[in-house]
């Protein structure tokens, strides 16, 4: 009888897996990081693991959609594609198991803590920066607490739990009686407590030497850079600085001062391809763009690229400051 029951369970699970709609088309932009065969393996293995705790509806364009009424509505595979790209294939299965186990761990941590209570949630508040399209496909601004600091991205309020990062939902804060600005203030204060690596190095560019600074922290570098006045004031000149934040773990910066007013142009020309690479090859990218930072505000810098030549369009505000010399 036991054998018959086991066979029935295996048949039922197999039937469920077969019934799920799977699209094996590699997400646009990720074709160079995974083969069709390996992507199919990634999808099938992910669905098999997830199905132990969740009911899967379909897989499409790098996203696993779950049936309604569960703790999650969808799971993106984009980050996993990038992680797997950097690993030997024999390490993929343990990675996937650990990754999806964190989903259930996060649910348990939510159950064990009442995050609708501000006092409970306050110490866990944190910030992550994501590309806009990623946020829109993972709950969107309708359900998440977001702010646009860097054009093309959203800063998202997260819960930095002991074993995972989890987004804080707007619905969790309905009874907090504090503003979104205050939530971000408390979250940034928590971020600012993190230890970071700060370094400045001379870089040779077109027979000139410029100083480029770096902020490093595997999880928080991008969020640390949102508050440069407190976290790295030495990297900010009279006219601010230009910075790039390609992924969550690193930011590069070039100070703008009266003594070195155009170093930032050489910095952009030197670091444009490097920034692209650090964005494309990281599982949690932020932005490929460069931003002018001045007095707490970020403005995207426009570039014109033709025949491998980069022309930097000065932000109007920076041009005005330079004109006041």
Short mmCIF file of C-alpha atoms in Angstrom, two decimals:
data_model
loop_
_atom_site.label_atom_id
_atom_site.label_comp_id
_atom_site.label_asym_id
_atom_site.label_seq_id
_atom_site.Cartn_x
_atom_site.Cartn_y
_atom_site.Cartn_z
CA UNK A 1 0.00 0.00 0.00
CA UNK A 2 2.84 2.39 0.91
CA UNK A 3 4.41 1.89 -2.52
CA UNK A 4 1.11 2.63 -4.24
CA UNK A 5 0.64 5.80 -2.19
CA UNK A 6 4.19 6.95 -2.96
CA UNK A 7 3.63 6.28 -6.65
CA UNK A 8 0.39 8.27 -6.54
CA UNK A 9 2.11 11.22 -4.85
CA UNK A 10 4.95 11.19 -7.38
CA UNK A 11 2.47 10.96 -10.24
CA UNK A 12 0.41 13.81 -8.80
CA UNK A 13 3.48 16.03 -8.38
CA UNK A 14 4.67 15.18 -11.88
CA UNK A 15 1.23 15.94 -13.28
CA UNK A 16 1.21 19.29 -11.52
CA UNK A 17 4.61 20.16 -12.94
CA UNK A 18 3.50 19.17 -16.43
CA UNK A 19 0.30 21.18 -16.07
CA UNK A 20 2.21 24.38 -15.36
CA UNK A 21 2.69 26.65 -18.33
CA UNK A 22 6.41 27.13 -18.91
CA UNK A 23 7.99 29.51 -21.36
CA UNK A 24 11.65 28.73 -21.93
CA UNK A 25 12.53 31.92 -23.78
CA UNK A 26 15.54 33.55 -22.11
CA UNK A 27 14.67 37.04 -20.78
CA UNK A 28 15.72 39.84 -23.10
CA UNK A 29 19.23 41.07 -22.36
CA UNK A 30 20.32 37.87 -20.61
CA UNK A 31 21.02 35.73 -23.67
CA UNK A 32 24.79 36.13 -23.38
CA UNK A 33 24.83 34.94 -19.77
CA UNK A 34 23.08 31.58 -20.10
CA UNK A 35 22.52 29.01 -22.83
CA UNK A 36 19.08 27.78 -23.83
CA UNK A 37 19.83 24.36 -22.36
CA UNK A 38 21.04 25.79 -19.07
CA UNK A 39 18.10 28.20 -18.86
CA UNK A 40 15.68 25.28 -19.22
CA UNK A 41 17.54 23.50 -16.42
CA UNK A 42 17.33 26.64 -14.25
CA UNK A 43 13.59 27.03 -14.85
CA UNK A 44 12.75 23.37 -14.27
CA UNK A 45 14.88 23.08 -11.14
CA UNK A 46 13.50 26.34 -9.71
CA UNK A 47 9.90 25.31 -10.32
CA UNK A 48 10.51 21.92 -8.73
CA UNK A 49 11.98 23.49 -5.58
CA UNK A 50 9.38 26.25 -5.31
CA UNK A 51 6.52 23.79 -5.82
CA UNK A 52 7.33 22.16 -2.49
CA UNK A 53 5.96 25.23 -0.69
CA UNK A 54 4.04 27.23 -3.28
CA UNK A 55 1.62 26.61 -6.13
CA UNK A 56 3.12 27.69 -9.43
CA UNK A 57 0.86 29.03 -12.16
CA UNK A 58 3.28 29.66 -15.04
CA UNK A 59 6.76 30.76 -16.08
CA UNK A 60 7.17 33.59 -18.55
CA UNK A 61 9.99 35.98 -19.50
CA UNK A 62 12.21 35.02 -16.59
CA UNK A 63 9.46 35.24 -13.99
CA UNK A 64 7.73 32.44 -12.08
CA UNK A 65 4.13 33.42 -11.42
CA UNK A 66 2.46 31.90 -8.37
CA UNK A 67 -1.24 31.24 -7.91
CA UNK A 68 -3.29 33.86 -6.07
CA UNK A 69 -3.66 33.85 -2.29
CA UNK A 70 -0.06 33.00 -1.38
CA UNK A 71 2.64 34.96 0.45
CA UNK A 72 4.34 35.79 -2.86
CA UNK A 73 2.79 36.51 -6.24
CA UNK A 74 5.88 36.07 -8.41
CA UNK A 75 9.56 35.17 -8.31
CA UNK A 76 12.10 36.64 -10.70
CA UNK A 77 14.93 34.50 -12.07
CA UNK A 78 17.01 37.39 -13.41
CA UNK A 79 19.31 37.61 -10.37
CA UNK A 80 19.75 33.85 -10.35
CA UNK A 81 20.78 33.88 -14.01
CA UNK A 82 23.59 36.30 -13.15
CA UNK A 83 24.64 34.33 -10.07
CA UNK A 84 24.68 31.06 -11.98
CA UNK A 85 26.68 32.70 -14.77
CA UNK A 86 29.52 33.18 -12.29
CA UNK A 87 29.40 29.65 -10.84
CA UNK A 88 30.16 26.11 -11.88
CA UNK A 89 26.97 24.31 -12.88
CA UNK A 90 27.38 21.69 -10.14
CA UNK A 91 26.89 24.53 -7.65
CA UNK A 92 23.59 25.68 -9.15
CA UNK A 93 21.28 23.29 -7.30
CA UNK A 94 22.59 24.16 -3.80
CA UNK A 95 22.36 27.85 -4.74
CA UNK A 96 18.75 27.49 -5.87
CA UNK A 97 17.76 25.53 -2.77
CA UNK A 98 19.31 28.15 -0.48
CA UNK A 99 17.78 31.02 -2.46
CA UNK A 100 14.24 29.69 -2.36
CA UNK A 101 14.58 28.52 1.24
CA UNK A 102 15.13 32.18 2.14
CA UNK A 103 11.62 32.86 0.81
CA UNK A 104 10.03 30.57 3.38
CA UNK A 105 12.41 31.83 6.08
CA UNK A 106 11.34 35.39 5.31
CA UNK A 107 7.69 34.38 5.67
CA UNK A 108 8.43 32.77 9.05
CA UNK A 109 10.25 35.91 10.21
CA UNK A 110 7.25 37.99 9.19
CA UNK A 111 4.95 35.67 11.13
CA UNK A 112 7.14 35.90 14.23
CA UNK A 113 7.28 39.71 14.15
CA UNK A 114 4.44 42.18 13.89
CA UNK A 115 5.76 44.63 11.32
CA UNK A 116 2.49 46.52 11.34
CA UNK A 117 3.83 47.87 14.65
CA UNK A 118 6.32 50.68 14.02
CA UNK A 119 8.31 50.05 17.21
CA UNK A 120 8.92 46.45 16.09
CA UNK A 121 9.78 47.35 12.51
CA UNK A 122 11.91 50.45 13.12
CA UNK A 123 15.21 48.70 13.83
CA UNK A 124 14.86 46.56 10.68
CA UNK A 125 14.18 49.41 8.24
CA UNK A 126 16.63 49.67 5.38
CA UNK A 127 16.88 50.92 1.79
CA UNK A 128 17.72 49.17 -1.46
CA UNK A 129 17.93 50.80 -4.90
CA UNK A 130 16.55 48.92 -7.91
CA UNK A 131 16.01 49.69 -11.60
CA UNK A 132 12.47 50.93 -12.19
CA UNK A 133 11.51 47.98 -14.38
CA UNK A 134 12.54 45.55 -11.63
CA UNK A 135 10.37 47.33 -9.06
CA UNK A 136 7.38 47.42 -11.40
CA UNK A 137 7.61 43.67 -11.95
CA UNK A 138 7.92 42.95 -8.21
CA UNK A 139 4.91 44.62 -6.67
CA UNK A 140 5.29 48.12 -8.08
CA UNK A 141 4.93 51.53 -6.49
CA UNK A 142 1.31 50.72 -5.68
CA UNK A 143 2.28 48.22 -2.97
CA UNK A 144 5.88 49.09 -2.10
CA UNK A 145 7.22 52.17 -0.31
CA UNK A 146 9.39 53.92 -2.87
CA UNK A 147 11.15 57.16 -3.63
CA UNK A 148 12.97 58.29 -6.77
CA UNK A 149 16.45 59.50 -5.82
CA UNK A 150 18.30 58.47 -8.97
CA UNK A 151 16.54 58.87 -12.31
CA UNK A 152 15.69 55.46 -13.75
CA UNK A 153 15.60 53.78 -10.34
CA UNK A 154 13.50 53.52 -7.21
CA UNK A 155 14.78 53.55 -3.66
CA UNK A 156 12.71 50.94 -1.83
CA UNK A 157 12.11 50.54 1.90
CA UNK A 158 13.19 47.05 2.95
CA UNK A 159 13.27 45.03 6.15
CA UNK A 160 16.81 43.88 6.89
CA UNK A 161 15.90 40.64 8.65
CA UNK A 162 18.45 38.25 10.20
CA UNK A 163 18.45 35.89 7.22
CA UNK A 164 16.97 37.90 4.35
CA UNK A 165 15.96 41.24 2.90
CA UNK A 166 12.22 41.63 2.49
CA UNK A 167 10.21 44.59 1.13
CA UNK A 168 8.04 46.50 3.55
CA UNK A 169 4.53 46.81 2.14
CA UNK A 170 2.44 49.96 2.28
CA UNK A 171 -0.26 47.89 3.95
CA UNK A 172 2.13 47.18 6.85
CA UNK A 173 2.39 50.90 7.65
CA UNK A 174 -1.29 51.86 7.61
CA UNK A 175 -1.35 52.36 11.39
CA UNK A 176 2.10 53.87 11.83
CA UNK A 177 0.93 57.50 11.71
CA UNK A 178 4.24 58.70 10.30
CA UNK A 179 5.04 60.06 6.86
CA UNK A 180 6.94 58.34 4.08
CA UNK A 181 9.71 60.91 4.53
CA UNK A 182 10.10 59.86 8.17
CA UNK A 183 10.21 56.18 7.23
CA UNK A 184 13.04 56.89 4.79
CA UNK A 185 14.82 58.98 7.44
CA UNK A 186 14.79 56.12 9.95
CA UNK A 187 15.82 53.63 7.26
CA UNK A 188 18.75 55.81 6.15
CA UNK A 189 19.88 56.19 9.76
CA UNK A 190 20.05 52.39 10.00
CA UNK A 191 21.94 52.16 6.71
CA UNK A 192 24.44 54.78 7.87
CA UNK A 193 25.44 52.52 10.78
CA UNK A 194 26.91 49.94 8.41
CA UNK A 195 30.67 49.57 8.07
CA UNK A 196 31.96 50.60 4.65
CA UNK A 197 35.21 50.63 2.73
CA UNK A 198 36.27 54.07 1.47
CA UNK A 199 39.29 54.58 -0.76
CA UNK A 200 40.66 57.14 -3.21
CA UNK A 201 43.08 56.27 -6.00
CA UNK A 202 44.91 58.27 -8.69
CA UNK A 203 43.81 57.16 -12.16
CA UNK A 204 45.61 57.93 -15.43
CA UNK A 205 43.32 59.21 -18.19
CA UNK A 206 44.54 60.71 -21.47
CA UNK A 207 47.91 61.77 -20.04
CA UNK A 208 46.22 63.32 -17.02
CA UNK A 209 45.87 62.07 -13.45
CA UNK A 210 42.54 62.30 -11.66
CA UNK A 211 41.46 61.08 -8.24
CA UNK A 212 38.60 58.59 -8.16
CA UNK A 213 37.01 57.51 -4.89
CA UNK A 214 35.16 54.31 -4.07
CA UNK A 215 32.56 53.22 -1.52
CA UNK A 216 32.30 49.50 -0.95
CA UNK A 217 29.95 47.28 1.03
CA UNK A 218 28.51 44.05 -0.36
CA UNK A 219 24.93 44.96 0.57
CA UNK A 220 24.85 48.67 1.35
CA UNK A 221 27.26 50.69 -0.81
CA UNK A 222 24.48 51.99 -3.07
CA UNK A 223 22.28 52.97 -0.12
CA UNK A 224 25.24 54.53 1.71
CA UNK A 225 25.80 56.78 -1.32
CA UNK A 226 22.33 58.28 -0.91
CA UNK A 227 23.65 60.23 2.09
CA UNK A 228 27.10 61.40 1.04
CA UNK A 229 27.06 64.44 3.30
CA UNK A 230 27.13 62.14 6.34
CA UNK A 231 28.88 59.06 4.97
CA UNK A 232 31.59 60.46 2.70
CA UNK A 233 31.77 64.27 2.87
CA UNK A 234 35.45 64.11 1.92
CA UNK A 235 34.40 62.87 -1.53
CA UNK A 236 32.25 65.95 -2.19
CA UNK A 237 33.76 69.20 -3.48
CA UNK A 238 32.46 72.77 -3.56
CA UNK A 239 30.45 71.86 -6.63
CA UNK A 240 29.52 68.39 -5.47
CA UNK A 241 30.68 65.25 -7.21
CA UNK A 242 29.82 62.92 -10.06
CA UNK A 243 29.16 59.30 -9.19
CA UNK A 244 28.12 55.98 -10.65
CA UNK A 245 26.34 53.21 -8.73
CA UNK A 246 26.37 50.18 -11.04
CA UNK A 247 25.27 47.70 -8.37
CA UNK A 248 24.39 47.45 -4.69
CA UNK A 249 27.97 46.71 -3.66
CA UNK A 250 30.00 49.59 -5.06
CA UNK A 251 29.92 53.28 -5.96
CA UNK A 252 32.63 55.29 -7.71
CA UNK A 253 32.90 59.05 -7.34
CA UNK A 254 34.86 62.01 -8.67
CA UNK A 255 34.96 65.23 -6.66
CA UNK A 256 34.18 68.49 -8.47
CA UNK A 257 36.09 71.47 -7.13
CA UNK A 258 37.34 74.84 -8.33
CA UNK A 259 40.86 73.41 -8.49
CA UNK A 260 39.78 70.44 -10.65
CA UNK A 261 36.57 71.52 -12.40
CA UNK A 262 36.67 69.12 -15.36
CA UNK A 263 38.17 65.96 -13.85
CA UNK A 264 34.68 64.47 -13.77
CA UNK A 265 34.57 64.48 -17.59
CA UNK A 266 37.71 62.33 -17.76
CA UNK A 267 36.26 60.14 -15.00
CA UNK A 268 33.09 59.47 -17.00
CA UNK A 269 35.06 58.75 -20.17
CA UNK A 270 37.27 56.30 -18.30
CA UNK A 271 34.59 54.59 -16.23
CA UNK A 272 31.68 54.39 -18.69
CA UNK A 273 32.50 50.88 -19.96
CA UNK A 274 33.55 49.71 -16.50
CA UNK A 275 30.23 50.88 -15.06
CA UNK A 276 28.36 49.01 -17.80
CA UNK A 277 30.28 45.85 -16.98
CA UNK A 278 29.72 46.11 -13.23
CA UNK A 279 26.02 46.67 -13.90
CA UNK A 280 25.57 43.83 -16.39
CA UNK A 281 27.51 41.19 -14.48
CA UNK A 282 26.07 41.75 -11.01
CA UNK A 283 22.96 39.90 -9.77
CA UNK A 284 21.60 43.09 -8.16
CA UNK A 285 22.33 45.98 -10.54
CA UNK A 286 21.34 49.58 -9.85
CA UNK A 287 22.14 51.90 -12.77
CA UNK A 288 24.43 52.34 -15.78
CA UNK A 289 24.14 56.13 -15.57
CA UNK A 290 26.29 58.85 -14.03
CA UNK A 291 24.80 61.43 -11.67
CA UNK A 292 25.80 64.85 -10.46
CA UNK A 293 25.39 65.08 -6.69
CA UNK A 294 25.01 68.50 -5.09
CA UNK A 295 23.50 69.42 -1.73
CA UNK A 296 21.57 66.19 -1.28
CA UNK A 297 20.16 65.95 -4.81
CA UNK A 298 21.11 63.72 -7.74
CA UNK A 299 20.76 64.69 -11.40
CA UNK A 300 21.40 62.32 -14.28
CA UNK A 301 24.19 63.41 -16.62
CA UNK A 302 23.42 63.15 -20.32
CA UNK A 303 26.04 61.52 -22.54
CA UNK A 304 26.37 61.59 -26.32
CA UNK A 305 28.33 58.57 -27.57
CA UNK A 306 29.44 58.47 -31.20
CA UNK A 307 32.27 56.45 -32.74
CA UNK A 308 33.57 55.46 -29.29
CA UNK A 309 33.78 59.13 -28.32
CA UNK A 310 31.90 60.27 -25.21
CA UNK A 311 30.61 63.82 -25.01
CA UNK A 312 29.46 64.87 -21.54
CA UNK A 313 26.57 67.35 -21.34
CA UNK A 314 26.97 69.46 -18.22
CA UNK A 315 23.88 69.72 -15.99
CA UNK A 316 22.55 73.27 -16.15
CA UNK A 317 22.98 73.79 -12.41
CA UNK A 318 26.64 72.79 -12.56
CA UNK A 319 27.24 75.09 -15.51
CA UNK A 320 25.76 77.98 -13.53
CA UNK A 321 28.00 77.24 -10.54
CA UNK A 322 31.07 77.19 -12.77
CA UNK A 323 29.99 80.47 -14.35
CA UNK A 324 30.07 82.12 -10.94
CA UNK A 325 33.83 81.59 -10.54
#
